[in-house]
Short mmCIF file of C-alpha atoms in Angstrom, two decimals:
data_model
loop_
_atom_site.label_atom_id
_atom_site.label_comp_id
_atom_site.label_asym_id
_atom_site.label_seq_id
_atom_site.Cartn_x
_atom_site.Cartn_y
_atom_site.Cartn_z
CA UNK Y 113 10.98 -85.11 -9.98
CA UNK Y 114 7.90 -83.17 -11.17
CA UNK Y 115 5.53 -85.83 -9.83
CA UNK Y 116 7.40 -85.93 -6.51
CA UNK Y 117 7.10 -82.17 -6.12
CA UNK Y 118 3.38 -82.22 -6.84
CA UNK Y 119 2.77 -85.06 -4.35
CA UNK Y 120 4.75 -83.21 -1.66
CA UNK Y 121 2.78 -79.96 -2.09
CA UNK Y 122 -0.50 -81.90 -2.07
CA UNK Y 123 0.45 -83.71 1.13
CA UNK Y 124 1.50 -80.50 2.90
CA UNK Y 125 -1.80 -78.89 1.94
CA UNK Y 126 -4.05 -81.63 3.27
CA UNK Y 127 -2.13 -82.55 6.44
CA UNK Y 128 -1.77 -78.93 7.52
CA UNK Y 129 -3.62 -78.26 10.82
CA UNK Y 130 -5.07 -75.13 9.16
CA UNK Y 131 -7.31 -77.39 7.05
CA UNK Y 132 -9.49 -77.69 10.16
CA UNK Y 133 -9.87 -73.91 10.28
CA UNK Y 134 -10.98 -73.31 6.68
CA UNK Y 135 -12.76 -69.94 6.73
CA UNK Y 136 -14.34 -70.36 3.31
CA UNK Y 137 -15.45 -73.67 1.86
CA UNK Y 138 -17.93 -74.00 -1.00
CA UNK Y 139 -18.62 -76.84 -3.40
CA UNK Y 140 -21.04 -77.26 -6.26
CA UNK Y 141 -21.48 -78.22 -9.88
CA UNK Y 142 -21.95 -76.42 -13.18
CA UNK Y 143 -23.57 -77.45 -16.45
CA UNK Y 144 -21.67 -75.89 -19.35
CA UNK Y 145 -21.81 -75.81 -23.13
CA UNK Y 146 -18.38 -75.35 -24.74
CA UNK Y 147 -16.43 -76.20 -27.92
CA UNK Y 148 -15.35 -79.81 -28.52
CA UNK Y 149 -11.73 -78.59 -28.53
CA UNK Y 150 -9.82 -75.33 -28.87
CA UNK Y 151 -10.77 -74.09 -32.34
CA UNK Y 152 -13.76 -76.38 -32.90
CA UNK Y 153 -17.07 -75.34 -34.41
CA UNK Y 154 -18.97 -78.18 -32.69
CA UNK Y 155 -20.21 -77.99 -29.10
CA UNK Y 156 -20.29 -80.42 -26.20
CA UNK Y 157 -22.21 -80.42 -22.92
CA UNK Y 158 -20.27 -81.08 -19.71
CA UNK Y 159 -20.81 -81.16 -15.95
CA UNK Y 160 -17.92 -79.53 -14.09
CA UNK Y 161 -17.18 -79.16 -10.36
CA UNK Y 162 -17.26 -75.82 -8.56
CA UNK Y 163 -14.73 -75.75 -5.70
CA UNK Y 164 -13.55 -72.82 -3.59
CA UNK Y 165 -11.58 -73.46 -0.39
CA UNK Y 166 -9.50 -70.84 1.43
CA UNK Y 167 -7.42 -71.93 4.42
CA UNK Y 168 -5.97 -69.23 6.60
CA UNK Y 169 -4.22 -66.47 4.68
CA UNK Y 170 -2.03 -68.67 2.51
CA UNK Y 171 -3.55 -71.85 1.05
CA UNK Y 172 -6.34 -72.28 -1.46
CA UNK Y 173 -8.00 -74.84 -3.69
CA UNK Y 174 -10.40 -73.57 -6.33
CA UNK Y 175 -11.63 -74.31 -9.82
CA UNK Y 176 -10.01 -71.25 -11.40
CA UNK Y 177 -6.47 -71.32 -9.96
CA UNK Y 178 -6.08 -74.90 -8.76
CA UNK Y 179 -4.20 -75.95 -5.63
CA UNK Y 180 -1.67 -73.49 -4.30
CA UNK Y 181 -0.54 -70.81 -1.89
CA UNK Y 182 -0.09 -67.07 -1.77
CA UNK Y 183 3.42 -65.74 -1.22
CA UNK Y 184 1.89 -62.35 -0.55
CA UNK Y 185 -1.75 -61.29 -0.37
CA UNK Y 186 -3.30 -57.90 0.27
CA UNK Y 187 -6.07 -55.81 -1.25
CA UNK Y 188 -3.58 -54.20 -3.63
CA UNK Y 189 -1.28 -57.11 -4.49
CA UNK Y 190 -1.45 -60.91 -4.84
CA UNK Y 191 1.55 -63.11 -5.59
CA UNK Y 192 1.34 -66.89 -5.57
CA UNK Y 193 1.86 -70.26 -7.16
CA UNK Y 194 -0.33 -73.27 -7.78
CA UNK Y 195 -0.85 -76.58 -9.56
CA UNK Y 196 -3.69 -76.83 -12.05
CA UNK Y 197 -5.22 -79.50 -14.28
CA UNK Y 198 -5.55 -79.19 -18.04
CA UNK Y 199 -7.94 -81.45 -19.92
CA UNK Y 200 -7.17 -83.95 -22.64
CA UNK Y 201 -7.88 -83.66 -26.34
CA UNK Y 202 -8.92 -86.98 -27.87
CA UNK Y 203 -9.27 -88.01 -31.52
CA UNK Y 204 -12.86 -89.00 -30.76
CA UNK Y 205 -13.70 -85.42 -29.73
CA UNK Y 206 -14.23 -84.42 -33.36
CA UNK Y 207 -14.01 -86.02 -36.81
CA UNK Y 208 -11.32 -83.57 -37.92
CA UNK Y 209 -8.97 -84.86 -35.21
CA UNK Y 210 -8.88 -88.44 -36.52
CA UNK Y 211 -5.31 -89.54 -37.18
CA UNK Y 212 -3.70 -86.79 -35.08
CA UNK Y 213 -3.36 -88.85 -31.90
CA UNK Y 214 -4.49 -87.99 -28.38
CA UNK Y 215 -3.09 -85.31 -26.07
CA UNK Y 216 -3.63 -86.58 -22.53
CA UNK Y 217 -4.69 -84.36 -19.65
CA UNK Y 218 -2.10 -83.43 -17.05
CA UNK Y 219 -0.81 -81.07 -14.37
CA UNK Y 220 0.74 -77.67 -14.93
CA UNK Y 221 2.60 -75.37 -12.56
CA UNK Y 222 1.40 -71.78 -12.30
CA UNK Y 223 2.91 -68.54 -11.02
CA UNK Y 224 0.65 -65.50 -10.88
CA UNK Y 225 0.58 -61.85 -9.85
CA UNK Y 226 -2.40 -59.53 -9.54
CA UNK Y 227 -2.52 -55.79 -8.86
CA UNK Y 228 -5.86 -54.28 -7.79
CA UNK Y 229 -7.15 -50.74 -7.48
CA UNK Y 230 -10.75 -50.33 -6.34
CA UNK Y 231 -12.90 -52.34 -8.80
CA UNK Y 232 -10.13 -52.83 -11.38
CA UNK Y 233 -7.40 -55.49 -11.46
CA UNK Y 234 -4.50 -56.37 -13.73
CA UNK Y 235 -2.92 -59.80 -13.70
CA UNK Y 236 -0.28 -62.01 -15.30
CA UNK Y 237 0.03 -65.81 -15.06
CA UNK Y 238 2.61 -68.27 -16.36
CA UNK Y 239 1.54 -71.92 -16.86
CA UNK Y 240 4.12 -74.63 -17.55
CA UNK Y 241 3.31 -78.28 -18.30
CA UNK Y 242 4.64 -80.60 -15.56
CA UNK Y 243 3.23 -83.86 -16.97
CA UNK Y 244 5.28 -83.95 -20.19
CA UNK Y 245 2.13 -84.24 -22.31
CA UNK Y 246 2.75 -81.16 -24.45
CA UNK Y 247 5.73 -79.58 -22.61
CA UNK Y 248 4.38 -76.13 -23.42
CA UNK Y 249 4.20 -72.83 -21.56
CA UNK Y 250 1.44 -70.21 -21.63
CA UNK Y 251 1.79 -66.55 -20.63
CA UNK Y 252 -1.53 -64.92 -19.79
CA UNK Y 253 -1.95 -61.13 -19.49
CA UNK Y 254 -5.27 -59.66 -18.47
CA UNK Y 255 -7.52 -57.25 -16.64
CA UNK Y 256 -10.87 -57.48 -14.92
CA UNK Y 257 -13.62 -55.31 -13.49
CA UNK Y 258 -15.56 -56.31 -10.35
CA UNK Y 259 -18.99 -54.96 -9.45
CA UNK Y 260 -21.12 -55.66 -6.36
CA UNK Y 261 -24.54 -54.09 -6.83
CA UNK Y 262 -25.90 -55.63 -3.61
CA UNK Y 263 -24.79 -57.62 -0.57
CA UNK Y 264 -25.91 -60.89 -2.19
CA UNK Y 265 -25.01 -60.31 -5.85
CA UNK Y 266 -21.75 -59.64 -7.66
CA UNK Y 267 -20.40 -59.94 -11.19
CA UNK Y 268 -17.04 -59.67 -12.91
CA UNK Y 269 -15.83 -59.03 -16.45
CA UNK Y 270 -12.42 -60.48 -17.27
CA UNK Y 271 -10.37 -60.09 -20.44
CA UNK Y 272 -7.05 -61.76 -21.25
CA UNK Y 273 -4.48 -62.18 -24.01
CA UNK Y 274 -2.48 -65.44 -24.14
CA UNK Y 275 0.99 -66.04 -25.57
CA UNK Y 276 1.97 -69.68 -26.27
CA UNK Y 277 5.45 -71.11 -26.87
CA UNK Y 278 6.51 -73.43 -29.72
CA UNK Y 279 5.80 -76.66 -27.81
CA UNK Y 280 2.21 -75.72 -27.00
CA UNK Y 281 1.47 -74.44 -30.49
CA UNK Y 282 3.05 -77.48 -32.15
CA UNK Y 283 1.03 -79.87 -29.95
CA UNK Y 284 -2.40 -78.25 -30.31
CA UNK Y 285 -2.31 -76.46 -33.66
CA UNK Y 286 0.54 -77.97 -35.68
CA UNK Y 287 0.30 -80.90 -38.09
CA UNK Y 288 3.44 -82.94 -38.76
CA UNK Y 289 4.17 -84.86 -41.96
CA UNK Y 290 3.31 -88.13 -40.20
CA UNK Y 291 0.06 -86.72 -38.83
CA UNK Y 292 -0.89 -85.37 -42.25
CA UNK Y 293 -0.44 -88.86 -43.74
CA UNK Y 294 -2.44 -90.39 -40.87
CA UNK Y 295 -5.35 -88.02 -41.45
CA UNK Y 296 -5.33 -88.98 -45.14
CA UNK Y 297 -5.58 -92.67 -44.23
CA UNK Y 298 -8.35 -91.85 -41.72
CA UNK Y 299 -10.36 -90.20 -44.47
CA UNK Y 300 -10.09 -86.58 -43.31
CA UNK Y 301 -6.86 -85.33 -44.94
CA UNK Y 302 -5.13 -82.27 -43.49
CA UNK Y 303 -2.10 -80.50 -44.91
CA UNK Y 304 1.14 -80.22 -42.97
CA UNK Y 305 1.18 -77.06 -40.86
CA UNK Y 306 3.99 -75.60 -38.76
CA UNK Y 307 2.66 -73.58 -35.82
CA UNK Y 308 5.16 -71.29 -34.08
CA UNK Y 309 5.15 -69.35 -30.84
CA UNK Y 310 3.08 -66.20 -30.56
CA UNK Y 311 -0.16 -64.78 -29.21
CA UNK Y 312 -2.88 -67.38 -29.73
CA UNK Y 313 -6.13 -65.95 -28.35
CA UNK Y 314 -8.07 -63.10 -26.83
CA UNK Y 315 -10.77 -63.99 -24.29
CA UNK Y 316 -13.62 -62.12 -22.64
CA UNK Y 317 -15.56 -63.67 -19.73
CA UNK Y 318 -18.53 -62.56 -17.64
CA UNK Y 319 -18.94 -64.29 -14.25
CA UNK Y 320 -22.07 -63.78 -12.14
CA UNK Y 321 -22.71 -64.89 -8.54
CA UNK Y 322 -26.01 -64.65 -6.66
CA UNK Y 323 -26.72 -65.90 -3.12
CA UNK Y 324 -30.28 -67.21 -2.88
CA UNK Y 325 -30.04 -68.08 0.83
CA UNK Y 326 -27.53 -68.18 3.66
CA UNK Y 327 -25.66 -71.12 2.16
CA UNK Y 328 -26.94 -71.66 -1.38
CA UNK Y 329 -25.88 -69.68 -4.43
CA UNK Y 330 -26.04 -69.57 -8.22
CA UNK Y 331 -23.13 -69.00 -10.59
CA UNK Y 332 -23.36 -68.08 -14.26
CA UNK Y 333 -20.59 -67.83 -16.85
CA UNK Y 334 -20.49 -66.56 -20.43
CA UNK Y 335 -17.16 -66.69 -22.26
CA UNK Y 336 -15.90 -65.69 -25.70
CA UNK Y 337 -12.52 -66.71 -27.17
CA UNK Y 338 -11.09 -65.42 -30.45
CA UNK Y 339 -8.06 -67.22 -31.88
CA UNK Y 340 -5.29 -65.19 -33.53
CA UNK Y 341 -1.94 -65.77 -35.27
CA UNK Y 342 -0.90 -69.31 -36.16
CA UNK Y 343 -3.67 -70.69 -33.96
CA UNK Y 344 -6.30 -69.04 -36.16
CA UNK Y 345 -4.53 -70.15 -39.36
CA UNK Y 346 -4.27 -73.84 -38.38
CA UNK Y 347 -6.20 -76.31 -40.58
CA UNK Y 348 -7.55 -77.78 -37.34
CA UNK Y 349 -9.47 -74.60 -36.55
CA UNK Y 350 -13.01 -74.53 -37.93
CA UNK Y 351 -14.12 -71.54 -35.84
CA UNK Y 352 -11.86 -68.66 -34.78
CA UNK Y 353 -14.53 -67.25 -32.46
CA UNK Y 354 -15.91 -69.56 -29.79
CA UNK Y 355 -18.64 -69.08 -27.19
CA UNK Y 356 -19.11 -70.98 -23.92
CA UNK Y 357 -21.85 -70.57 -21.33
CA UNK Y 358 -22.83 -72.35 -18.14
CA UNK Y 359 -24.88 -72.18 -14.98
CA UNK Y 360 -24.11 -73.79 -11.65
CA UNK Y 361 -25.33 -74.26 -8.10
CA UNK Y 362 -23.04 -74.17 -5.06
CA UNK Y 363 -23.32 -74.67 -1.30
CA UNK Y 364 -21.16 -72.67 1.09
CA UNK Y 365 -19.91 -74.20 4.36
CA UNK Y 366 -18.52 -71.41 6.49
CA UNK Y 367 -18.32 -70.18 10.05
CA UNK Y 368 -18.87 -66.75 8.51
CA UNK Y 369 -21.63 -67.81 6.13
CA UNK Y 370 -23.45 -65.20 4.06
CA UNK Y 371 -26.47 -63.73 5.84
CA UNK Y 372 -29.41 -63.17 3.56
CA UNK Y 373 -30.82 -59.65 4.11
CA UNK Y 374 -34.22 -59.55 5.79
#
């Protein structure tokens, strides 16, 4: 049923006649350094896509929110829903994960609300696993500040606090008796650990955008995550505080493309 619903929404999005009237369409790529997994001390280097498509007043596809639609959108209030992708966690990602088994990537359903007043915004988002990989739910509460010092440059600071249910915490931070035995056999023994629901992290992100021409632009991101509660106490966590940073290049296709000031 979950897969059928996702396929239906995807089909409606791409066969809609409004796709031909997309008023904002940008694609690009970003090079990013980030932890091997949530709670890891080691880093990995990845190349990620940058996608931002807005169709009419309702539909969107972007890297941050995924594929979805607004139920209501104005300068003061945004309400909507979307489908997003969460990445896998493999045993091979780090030596400490050997014996724990893989958690495959999948699709989650998201419902979000955002209230804005001038440069400040407050938001809440609920994310529920639709792929039956971890069957968990995340509740994200946050605020951000937007600044536009010039017509071709803007930056944003976003902070959030995330609450995770038992299923999510058990999948990503818990260690069962069987897993504990498997890690012992694999040569990196970990004690059994029961992770329960609760707040799992605080994050702070800085996002920078700069248009270098009518169509081309640069995007920079610096993020900090600090794990709390059972997430921070898990034997899997080798670093409670984690830093990510990346830089990307994007190209904007638009009938209302940015005009570089002369």
